[in-house]
Structures are given as structure tokens and as C-alpha cells.
PDB file of C-alpha atoms in Angstrom:
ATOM      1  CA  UNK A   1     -21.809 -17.699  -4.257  1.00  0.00           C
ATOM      2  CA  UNK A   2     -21.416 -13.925  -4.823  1.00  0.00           C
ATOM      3  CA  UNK A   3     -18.071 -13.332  -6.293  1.00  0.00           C
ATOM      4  CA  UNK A   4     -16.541  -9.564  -5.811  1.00  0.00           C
ATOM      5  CA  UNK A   5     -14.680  -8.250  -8.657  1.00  0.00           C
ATOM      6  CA  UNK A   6     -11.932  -6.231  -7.854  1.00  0.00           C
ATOM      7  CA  UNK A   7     -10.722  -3.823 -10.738  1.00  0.00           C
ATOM      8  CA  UNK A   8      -7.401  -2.821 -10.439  1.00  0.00           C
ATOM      9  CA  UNK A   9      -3.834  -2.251 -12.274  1.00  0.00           C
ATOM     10  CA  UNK A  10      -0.594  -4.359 -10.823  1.00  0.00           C
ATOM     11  CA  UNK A  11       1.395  -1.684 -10.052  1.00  0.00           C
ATOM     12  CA  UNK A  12      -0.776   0.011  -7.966  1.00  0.00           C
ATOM     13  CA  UNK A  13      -0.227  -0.186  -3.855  1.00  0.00           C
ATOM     14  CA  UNK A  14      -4.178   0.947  -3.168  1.00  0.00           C
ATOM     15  CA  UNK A  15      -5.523  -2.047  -5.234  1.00  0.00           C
ATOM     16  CA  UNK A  16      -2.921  -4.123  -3.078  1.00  0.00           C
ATOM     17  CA  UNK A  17      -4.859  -2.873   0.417  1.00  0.00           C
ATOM     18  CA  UNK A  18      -7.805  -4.358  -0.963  1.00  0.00           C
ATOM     19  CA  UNK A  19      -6.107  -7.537  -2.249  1.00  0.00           C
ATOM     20  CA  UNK A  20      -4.436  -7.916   1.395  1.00  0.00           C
ATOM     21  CA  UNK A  21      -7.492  -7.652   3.452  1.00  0.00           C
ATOM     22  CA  UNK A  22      -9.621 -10.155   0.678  1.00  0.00           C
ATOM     23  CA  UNK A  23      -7.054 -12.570   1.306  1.00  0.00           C
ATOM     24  CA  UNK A  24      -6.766 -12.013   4.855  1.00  0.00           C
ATOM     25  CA  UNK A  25     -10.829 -12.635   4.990  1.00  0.00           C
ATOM     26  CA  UNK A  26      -9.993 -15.437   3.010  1.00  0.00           C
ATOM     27  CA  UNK A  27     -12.939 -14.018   0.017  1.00  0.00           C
ATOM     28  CA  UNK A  28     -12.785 -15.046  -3.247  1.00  0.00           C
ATOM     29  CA  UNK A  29     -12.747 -12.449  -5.819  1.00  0.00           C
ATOM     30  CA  UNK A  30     -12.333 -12.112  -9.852  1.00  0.00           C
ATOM     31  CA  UNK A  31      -9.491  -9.497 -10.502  1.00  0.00           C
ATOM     32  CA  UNK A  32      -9.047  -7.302 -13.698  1.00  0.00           C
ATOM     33  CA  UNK A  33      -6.639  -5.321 -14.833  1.00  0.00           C
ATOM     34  CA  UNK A  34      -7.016  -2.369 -16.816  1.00  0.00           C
ATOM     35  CA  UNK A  35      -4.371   0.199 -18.686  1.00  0.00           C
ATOM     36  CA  UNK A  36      -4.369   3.459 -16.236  1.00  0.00           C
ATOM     37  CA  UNK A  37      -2.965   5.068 -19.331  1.00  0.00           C
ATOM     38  CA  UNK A  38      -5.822   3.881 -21.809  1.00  0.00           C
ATOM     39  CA  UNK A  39      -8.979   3.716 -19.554  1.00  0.00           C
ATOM     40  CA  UNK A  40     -11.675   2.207 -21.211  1.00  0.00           C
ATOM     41  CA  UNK A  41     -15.104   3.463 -21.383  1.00  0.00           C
ATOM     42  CA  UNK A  42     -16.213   0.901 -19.146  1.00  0.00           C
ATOM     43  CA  UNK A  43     -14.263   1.934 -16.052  1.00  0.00           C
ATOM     44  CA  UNK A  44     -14.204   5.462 -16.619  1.00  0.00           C
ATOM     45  CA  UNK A  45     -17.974   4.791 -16.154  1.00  0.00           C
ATOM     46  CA  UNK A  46     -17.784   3.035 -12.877  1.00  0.00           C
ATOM     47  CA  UNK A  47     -15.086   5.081 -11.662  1.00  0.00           C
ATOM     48  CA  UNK A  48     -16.248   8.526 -10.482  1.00  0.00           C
ATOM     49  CA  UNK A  49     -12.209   9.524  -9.701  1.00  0.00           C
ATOM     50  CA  UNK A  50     -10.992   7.418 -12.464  1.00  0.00           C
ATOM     51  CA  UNK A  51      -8.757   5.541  -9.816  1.00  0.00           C
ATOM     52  CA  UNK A  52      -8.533   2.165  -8.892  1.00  0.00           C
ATOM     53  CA  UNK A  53      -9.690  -0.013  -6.825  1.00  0.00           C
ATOM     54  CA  UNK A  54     -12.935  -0.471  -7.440  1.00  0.00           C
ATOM     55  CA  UNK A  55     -15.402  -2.976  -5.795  1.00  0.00           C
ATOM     56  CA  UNK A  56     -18.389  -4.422  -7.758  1.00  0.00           C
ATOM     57  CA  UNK A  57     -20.691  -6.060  -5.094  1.00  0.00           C
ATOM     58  CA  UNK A  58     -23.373  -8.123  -7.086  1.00  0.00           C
ATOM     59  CA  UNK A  59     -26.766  -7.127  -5.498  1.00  0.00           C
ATOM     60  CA  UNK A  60     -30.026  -9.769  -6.240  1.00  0.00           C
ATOM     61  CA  UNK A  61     -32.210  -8.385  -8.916  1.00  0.00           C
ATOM     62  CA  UNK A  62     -30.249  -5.468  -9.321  1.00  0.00           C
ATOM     63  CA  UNK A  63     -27.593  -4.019 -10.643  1.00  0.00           C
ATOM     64  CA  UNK A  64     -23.776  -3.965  -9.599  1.00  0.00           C
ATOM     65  CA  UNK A  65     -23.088  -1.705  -6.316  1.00  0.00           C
ATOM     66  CA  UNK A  66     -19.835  -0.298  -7.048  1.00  0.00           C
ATOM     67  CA  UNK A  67     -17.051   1.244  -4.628  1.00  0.00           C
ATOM     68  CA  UNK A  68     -14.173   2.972  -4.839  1.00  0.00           C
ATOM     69  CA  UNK A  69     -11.609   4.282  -2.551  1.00  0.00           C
ATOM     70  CA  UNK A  70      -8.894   1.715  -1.195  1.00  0.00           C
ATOM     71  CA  UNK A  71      -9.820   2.268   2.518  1.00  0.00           C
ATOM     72  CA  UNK A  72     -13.273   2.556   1.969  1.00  0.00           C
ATOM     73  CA  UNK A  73     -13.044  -1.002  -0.064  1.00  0.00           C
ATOM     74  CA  UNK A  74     -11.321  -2.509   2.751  1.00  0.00           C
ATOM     75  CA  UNK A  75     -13.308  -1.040   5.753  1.00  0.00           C
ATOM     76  CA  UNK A  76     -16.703  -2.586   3.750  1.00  0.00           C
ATOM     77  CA  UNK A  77     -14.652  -6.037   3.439  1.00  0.00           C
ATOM     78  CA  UNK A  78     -14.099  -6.327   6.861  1.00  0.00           C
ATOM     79  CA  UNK A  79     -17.780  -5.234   8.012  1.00  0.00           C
ATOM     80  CA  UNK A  80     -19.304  -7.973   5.771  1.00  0.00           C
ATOM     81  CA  UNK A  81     -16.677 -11.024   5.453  1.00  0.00           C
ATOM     82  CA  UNK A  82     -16.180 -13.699   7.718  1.00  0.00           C
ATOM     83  CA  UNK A  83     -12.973 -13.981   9.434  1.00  0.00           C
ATOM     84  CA  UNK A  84     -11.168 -12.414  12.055  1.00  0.00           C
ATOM     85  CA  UNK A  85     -11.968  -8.618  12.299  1.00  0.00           C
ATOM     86  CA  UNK A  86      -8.898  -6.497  11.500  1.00  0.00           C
ATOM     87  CA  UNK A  87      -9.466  -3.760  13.290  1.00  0.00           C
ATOM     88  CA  UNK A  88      -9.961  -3.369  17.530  1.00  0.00           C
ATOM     89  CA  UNK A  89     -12.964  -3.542  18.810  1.00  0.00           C
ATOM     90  CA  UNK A  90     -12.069  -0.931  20.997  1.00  0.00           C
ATOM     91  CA  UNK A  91     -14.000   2.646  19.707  1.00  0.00           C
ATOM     92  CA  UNK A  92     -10.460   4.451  21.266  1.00  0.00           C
ATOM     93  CA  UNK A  93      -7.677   2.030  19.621  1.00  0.00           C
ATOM     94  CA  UNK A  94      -9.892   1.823  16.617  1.00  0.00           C
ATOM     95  CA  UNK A  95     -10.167   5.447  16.132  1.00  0.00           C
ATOM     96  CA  UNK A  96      -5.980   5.939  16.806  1.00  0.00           C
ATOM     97  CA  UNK A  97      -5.657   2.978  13.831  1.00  0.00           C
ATOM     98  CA  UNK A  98      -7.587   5.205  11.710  1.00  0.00           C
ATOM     99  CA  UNK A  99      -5.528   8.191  12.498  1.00  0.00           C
ATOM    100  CA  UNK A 100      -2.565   6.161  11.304  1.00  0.00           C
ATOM    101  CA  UNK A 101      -4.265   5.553   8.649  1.00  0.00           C
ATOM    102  CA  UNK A 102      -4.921   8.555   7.640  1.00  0.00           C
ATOM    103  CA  UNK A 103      -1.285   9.554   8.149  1.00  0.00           C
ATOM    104  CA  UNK A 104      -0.213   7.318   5.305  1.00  0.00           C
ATOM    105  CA  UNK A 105      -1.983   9.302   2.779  1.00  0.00           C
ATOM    106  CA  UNK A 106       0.813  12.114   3.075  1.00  0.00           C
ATOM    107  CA  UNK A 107       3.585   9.007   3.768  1.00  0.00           C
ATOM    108  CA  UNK A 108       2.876   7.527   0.989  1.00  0.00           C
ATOM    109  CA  UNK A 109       3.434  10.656  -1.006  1.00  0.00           C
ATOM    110  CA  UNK A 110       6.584  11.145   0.708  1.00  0.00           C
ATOM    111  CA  UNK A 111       7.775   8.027  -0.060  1.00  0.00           C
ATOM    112  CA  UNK A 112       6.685   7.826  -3.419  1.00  0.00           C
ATOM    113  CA  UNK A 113       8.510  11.347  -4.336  1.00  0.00           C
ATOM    114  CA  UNK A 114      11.696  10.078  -3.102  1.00  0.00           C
ATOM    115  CA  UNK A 115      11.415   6.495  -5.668  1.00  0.00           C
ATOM    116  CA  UNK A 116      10.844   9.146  -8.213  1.00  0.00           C
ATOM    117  CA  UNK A 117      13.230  11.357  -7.732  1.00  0.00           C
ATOM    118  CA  UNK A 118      15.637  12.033 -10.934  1.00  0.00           C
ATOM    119  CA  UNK A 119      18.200  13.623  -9.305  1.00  0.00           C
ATOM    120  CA  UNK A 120      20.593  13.840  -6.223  1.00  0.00           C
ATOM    121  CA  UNK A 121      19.677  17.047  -4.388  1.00  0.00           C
ATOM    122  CA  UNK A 122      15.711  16.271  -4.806  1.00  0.00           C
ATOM    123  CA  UNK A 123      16.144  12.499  -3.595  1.00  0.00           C
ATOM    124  CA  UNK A 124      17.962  14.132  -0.240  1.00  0.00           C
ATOM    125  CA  UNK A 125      15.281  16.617   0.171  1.00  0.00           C
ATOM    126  CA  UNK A 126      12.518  14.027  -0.259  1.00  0.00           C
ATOM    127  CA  UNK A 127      14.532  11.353   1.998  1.00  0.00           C
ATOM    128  CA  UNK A 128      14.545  14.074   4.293  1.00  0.00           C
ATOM    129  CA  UNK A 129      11.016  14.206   4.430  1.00  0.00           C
ATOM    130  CA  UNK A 130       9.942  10.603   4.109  1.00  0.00           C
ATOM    131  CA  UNK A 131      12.394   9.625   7.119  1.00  0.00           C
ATOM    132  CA  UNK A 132      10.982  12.258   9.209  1.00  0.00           C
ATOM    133  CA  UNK A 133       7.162  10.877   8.991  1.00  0.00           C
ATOM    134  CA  UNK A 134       8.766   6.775   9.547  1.00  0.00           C
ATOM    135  CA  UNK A 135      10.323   8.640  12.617  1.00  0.00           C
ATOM    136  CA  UNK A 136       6.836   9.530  13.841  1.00  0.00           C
ATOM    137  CA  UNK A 137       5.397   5.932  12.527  1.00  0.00           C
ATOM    138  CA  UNK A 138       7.819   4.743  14.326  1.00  0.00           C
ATOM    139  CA  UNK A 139       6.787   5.491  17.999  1.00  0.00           C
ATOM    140  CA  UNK A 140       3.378   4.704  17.435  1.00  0.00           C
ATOM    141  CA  UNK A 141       4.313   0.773  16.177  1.00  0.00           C
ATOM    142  CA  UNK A 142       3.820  -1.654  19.499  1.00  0.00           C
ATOM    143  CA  UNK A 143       5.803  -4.562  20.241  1.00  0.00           C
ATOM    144  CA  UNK A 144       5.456  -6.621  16.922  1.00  0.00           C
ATOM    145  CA  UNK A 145       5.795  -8.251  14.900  1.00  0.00           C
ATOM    146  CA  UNK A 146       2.715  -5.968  12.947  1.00  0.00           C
ATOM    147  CA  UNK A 147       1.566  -2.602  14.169  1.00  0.00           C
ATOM    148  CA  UNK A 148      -0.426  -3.161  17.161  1.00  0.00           C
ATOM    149  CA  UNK A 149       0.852  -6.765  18.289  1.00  0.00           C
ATOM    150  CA  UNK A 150       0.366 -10.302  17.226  1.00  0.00           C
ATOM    151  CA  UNK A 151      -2.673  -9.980  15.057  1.00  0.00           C
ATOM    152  CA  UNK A 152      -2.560  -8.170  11.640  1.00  0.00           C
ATOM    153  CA  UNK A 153      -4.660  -5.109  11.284  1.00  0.00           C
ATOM    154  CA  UNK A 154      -5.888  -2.771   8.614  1.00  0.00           C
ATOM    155  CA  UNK A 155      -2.874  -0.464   9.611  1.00  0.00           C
ATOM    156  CA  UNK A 156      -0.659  -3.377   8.562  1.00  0.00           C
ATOM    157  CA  UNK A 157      -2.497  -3.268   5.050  1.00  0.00           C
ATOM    158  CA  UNK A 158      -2.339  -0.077   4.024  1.00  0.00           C
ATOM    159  CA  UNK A 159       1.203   0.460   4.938  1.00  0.00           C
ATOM    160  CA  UNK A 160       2.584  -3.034   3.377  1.00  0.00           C
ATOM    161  CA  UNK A 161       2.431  -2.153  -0.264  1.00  0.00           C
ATOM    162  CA  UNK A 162       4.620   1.147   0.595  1.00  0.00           C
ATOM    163  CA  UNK A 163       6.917  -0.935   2.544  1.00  0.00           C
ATOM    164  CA  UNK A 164       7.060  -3.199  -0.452  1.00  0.00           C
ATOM    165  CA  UNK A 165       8.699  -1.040  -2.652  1.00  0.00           C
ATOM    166  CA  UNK A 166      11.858  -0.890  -0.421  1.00  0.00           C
ATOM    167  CA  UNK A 167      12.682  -4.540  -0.116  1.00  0.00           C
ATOM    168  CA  UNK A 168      12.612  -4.417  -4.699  1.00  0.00           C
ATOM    169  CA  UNK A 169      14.618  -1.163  -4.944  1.00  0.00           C
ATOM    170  CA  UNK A 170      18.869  -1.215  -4.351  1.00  0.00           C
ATOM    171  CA  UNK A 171      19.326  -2.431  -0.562  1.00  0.00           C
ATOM    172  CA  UNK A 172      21.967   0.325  -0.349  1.00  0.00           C
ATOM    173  CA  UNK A 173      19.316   2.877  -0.796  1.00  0.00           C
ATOM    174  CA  UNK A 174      16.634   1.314   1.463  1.00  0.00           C
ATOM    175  CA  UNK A 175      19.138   1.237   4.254  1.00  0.00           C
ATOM    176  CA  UNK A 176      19.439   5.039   4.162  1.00  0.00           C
ATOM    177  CA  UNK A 177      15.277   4.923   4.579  1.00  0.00           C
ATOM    178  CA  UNK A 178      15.352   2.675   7.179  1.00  0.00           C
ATOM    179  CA  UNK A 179      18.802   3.194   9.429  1.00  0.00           C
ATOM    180  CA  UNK A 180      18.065   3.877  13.019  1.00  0.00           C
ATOM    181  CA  UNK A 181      14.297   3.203  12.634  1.00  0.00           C
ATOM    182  CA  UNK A 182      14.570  -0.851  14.108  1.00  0.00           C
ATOM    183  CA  UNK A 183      10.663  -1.330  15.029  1.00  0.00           C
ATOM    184  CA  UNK A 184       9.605  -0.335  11.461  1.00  0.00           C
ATOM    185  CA  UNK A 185      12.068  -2.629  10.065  1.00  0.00           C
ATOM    186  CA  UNK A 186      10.663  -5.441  12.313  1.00  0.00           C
ATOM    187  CA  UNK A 187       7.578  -4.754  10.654  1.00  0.00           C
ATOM    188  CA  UNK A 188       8.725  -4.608   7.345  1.00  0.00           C
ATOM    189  CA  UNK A 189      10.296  -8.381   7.912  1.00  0.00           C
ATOM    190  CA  UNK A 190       6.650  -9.170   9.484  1.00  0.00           C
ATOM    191  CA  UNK A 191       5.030  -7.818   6.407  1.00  0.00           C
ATOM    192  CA  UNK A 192       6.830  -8.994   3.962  1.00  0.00           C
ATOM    193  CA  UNK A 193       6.592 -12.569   5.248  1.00  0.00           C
ATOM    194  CA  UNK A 194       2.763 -12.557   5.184  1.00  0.00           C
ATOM    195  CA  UNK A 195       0.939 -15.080   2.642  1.00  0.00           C
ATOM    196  CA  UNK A 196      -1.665 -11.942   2.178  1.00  0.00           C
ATOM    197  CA  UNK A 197       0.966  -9.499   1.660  1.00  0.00           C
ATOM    198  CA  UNK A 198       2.738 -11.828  -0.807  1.00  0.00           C
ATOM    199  CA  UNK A 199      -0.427 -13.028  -3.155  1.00  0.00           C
ATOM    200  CA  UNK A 200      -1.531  -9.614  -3.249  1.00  0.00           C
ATOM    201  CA  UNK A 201       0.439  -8.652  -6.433  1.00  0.00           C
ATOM    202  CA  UNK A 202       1.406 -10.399  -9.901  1.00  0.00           C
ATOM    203  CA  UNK A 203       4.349 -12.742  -9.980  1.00  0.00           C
ATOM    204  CA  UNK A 204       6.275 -10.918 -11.595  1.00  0.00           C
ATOM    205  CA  UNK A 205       5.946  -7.382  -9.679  1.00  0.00           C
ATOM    206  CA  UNK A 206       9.298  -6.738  -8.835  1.00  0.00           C
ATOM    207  CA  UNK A 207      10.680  -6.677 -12.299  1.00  0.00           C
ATOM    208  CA  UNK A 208       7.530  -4.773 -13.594  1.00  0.00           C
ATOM    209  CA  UNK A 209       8.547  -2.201 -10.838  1.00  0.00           C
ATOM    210  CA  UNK A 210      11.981  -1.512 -11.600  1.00  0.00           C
ATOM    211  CA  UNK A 211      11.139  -1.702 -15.279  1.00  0.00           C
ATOM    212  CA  UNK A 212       8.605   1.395 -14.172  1.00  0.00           C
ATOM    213  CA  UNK A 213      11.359   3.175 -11.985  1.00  0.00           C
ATOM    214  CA  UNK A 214      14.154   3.010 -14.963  1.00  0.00           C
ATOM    215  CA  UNK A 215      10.998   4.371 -17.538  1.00  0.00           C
ATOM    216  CA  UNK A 216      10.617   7.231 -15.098  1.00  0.00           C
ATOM    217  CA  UNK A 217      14.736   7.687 -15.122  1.00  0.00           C
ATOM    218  CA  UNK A 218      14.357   7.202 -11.005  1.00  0.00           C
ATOM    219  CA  UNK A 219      17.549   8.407  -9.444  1.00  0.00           C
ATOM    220  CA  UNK A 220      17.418   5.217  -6.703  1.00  0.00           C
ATOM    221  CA  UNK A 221      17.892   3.225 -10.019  1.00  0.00           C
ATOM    222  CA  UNK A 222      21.003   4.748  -9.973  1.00  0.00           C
ATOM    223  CA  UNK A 223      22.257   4.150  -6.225  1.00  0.00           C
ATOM    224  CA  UNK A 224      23.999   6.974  -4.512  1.00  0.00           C
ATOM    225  CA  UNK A 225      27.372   6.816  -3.293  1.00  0.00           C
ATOM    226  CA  UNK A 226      28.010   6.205   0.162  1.00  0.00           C
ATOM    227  CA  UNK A 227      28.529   9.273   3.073  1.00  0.00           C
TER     228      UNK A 227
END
């Protein structure tokens, strides 16, 4: 059997898009974990951003292919792996899922600015700007439970390890993210409930994430009174 090896750190949300959809295809895989602050030699060789994920495909007679890029990782998983596909076979709806994709490059930034915010006035401006891309998520998402409907999509993987922060943090603060945005928080409950979603990060994430946010003297550490 050829076993992918998935290189990764547990903290980070890209490696978790690729642990998602191997899961979802039901693929086993061998998983390391390297020190993003001590790369070895080894990666920094495979790795032409330094980043993870990276994919090592075993080839016959030749030498590991590697890849790297979290949505490139997953797109090749789903192209080769048995299992449902996880995106529409439609070219249109396919294309618009890739769109949203795309949109949760800058999202994700967003969002990850406001966990990292040390202080009051720059979590409220980076709130600000977080809420106002879930506001624009947020008419796109169908009728649930995941983005497009019954079945679980790529969309649904790349967002779910940002939505995962949010149900670890103070629920005080993630109400302030989420308040008046109900179909996203349908599909936060959806994702968050998903065996692939679940498995796709240590056991003991959550308290390796708030150990990270308190390191990084996060303000939401620190919840903010109420308006």
C-alpha cells in the first residue's frame, strides 16, 4: 500500500485542511511533526516556502514527489483517492467554491489578527474587519448544515480549522464574532460535529492553543467587558 506522509506542526489550521479531506477520503497517512521555530535541514529541503503541509507521494522506482500548499494538497487528494468527490461536478458551482476559497486566504488573516490582538482598540478594529468578511461568507452559505447543502465540501475544509479556534477561545468573545450571523453559526455546529473535523488535530489542541494565545499575551485571553 502507498502510505502518504503528511508533514505538518499541530497548531497549524493549513495542515488541518489536509488532515480533514485525508480523513474524509478515508486515506491512511503517516503524520510528523516538526518545530516551525527549529526547522530541520530535512524539511527546509523539501519545503520550497518553508511552510507546512507538505505531501510526500511515494513514486515506484523513484524518488518521493513532494507538495506543498494546503489547497493544492487537498485538491491532489481528492483527484486521486477513492471516496466521495468533495467538490461539484458542476465546472460553474465548482469554480464559485473555489472563489470562496480563495476568499479565506484574506479571512483567515482577519481572523487570525483579531486572536492576536494585545490590546483593546486593535481587537475592535480587527473585529471590525473579520465580521465584515463572515457578513459576506455569510450570504453565500446554502441551506446547511455545511456550505453548499448536505454533503461536505472542500469549502467546508478549509474554513473548519478557522472556525475552530472560536469554539476554544472565551464564549463571551466568540459571541461578539458571531452575533447576528445565524447560517455561519449553523455551520460552525455542523463543523465542529464532524469525525474529520475532530481527528484532524492532536488531543490535546485546545489547551496547546490557549497556552499559544497567553505566550503571545492575546487580548481575547483577557475577555472584554460587555457593551
Amino acid at each position: 500500500m502507498t502510505v502518504l506522509t503528511l508533514i505538518s506542526h499541530p497548531l497549524c489550521p493549513f495542515v488541518q485542511r489536509a488532515a480533514i479531506v485525508l480523513l474524509e477520503k478515508g486515506v491512511a497517512f503517516d503524520r510528523i511533526d516538526i518545530d516551525l521555530s527549529a526547522k530541520p535541514d530535512w524539511f527546509l529541503a523539501l519545503s520550497p516556502t518553508g511552510k507546512v503541509p507538505v505531501l510526500k507521494v511515494p513514486q515506484p522506482n523513484a524518488a518521493d514527489a513532494i507538495l506543498f500548499e494546503s489547497v493544492v494538497i487537498c485538491e491532489y487528494i481528492n483527484e486521486t483517492q477513492g471516496g466521495a468527490p468533495i467538490y461539484p461536478v458542476d465546472a460553474l458551482l465548482r469554480a464559485q467554491h473555489r472563489a470562496w476559497i480563495e476568499f479565506a486566504t484574506q479571512t483567515f488573516a482577519d481572523g487570525w489578527q483579531f486572536l492576536h490582538a494585545r490590546d483593546a482598540s486593535t481587537a475592535d478594529a480587527r473585529r471590525t474587519a473579520f465580521r465584515e468578511r463572515l457578513r459576506k461568507l455569510e450570504s453565500a452559505i446554502g441551506e446547511g448544515p455545511f456550505f453548499a447543502g448536505a454533503a461536505f465540501g472542500m469549502v467546508d475544509a478549509v474554513y473548519a480549522p478557522l472556525f475552530r479556534y472560536f469554539g476554544i477561545i472565551d464564549a463571551t468573545v466568540a459571541h461578539r464574532i458571531f452575533d447576528d450571523l445565524p447560517r455561519i453559526s449553523n455551520w460552525r455546529t455542523a463543523l465542529e460535529a464532524r469525525a474529520s473535523v475532530r481527528d484532524a488535530v492532536v488531543e490535546d489542541y485546545a489547551d496547546l492553543f490557549l497556552a499559544h494565545l497567553r505566550q503571545n499575551h492575546s487580548q481575547v485571553m483577557s475577555p472584554l467587558p460587555p457593551v
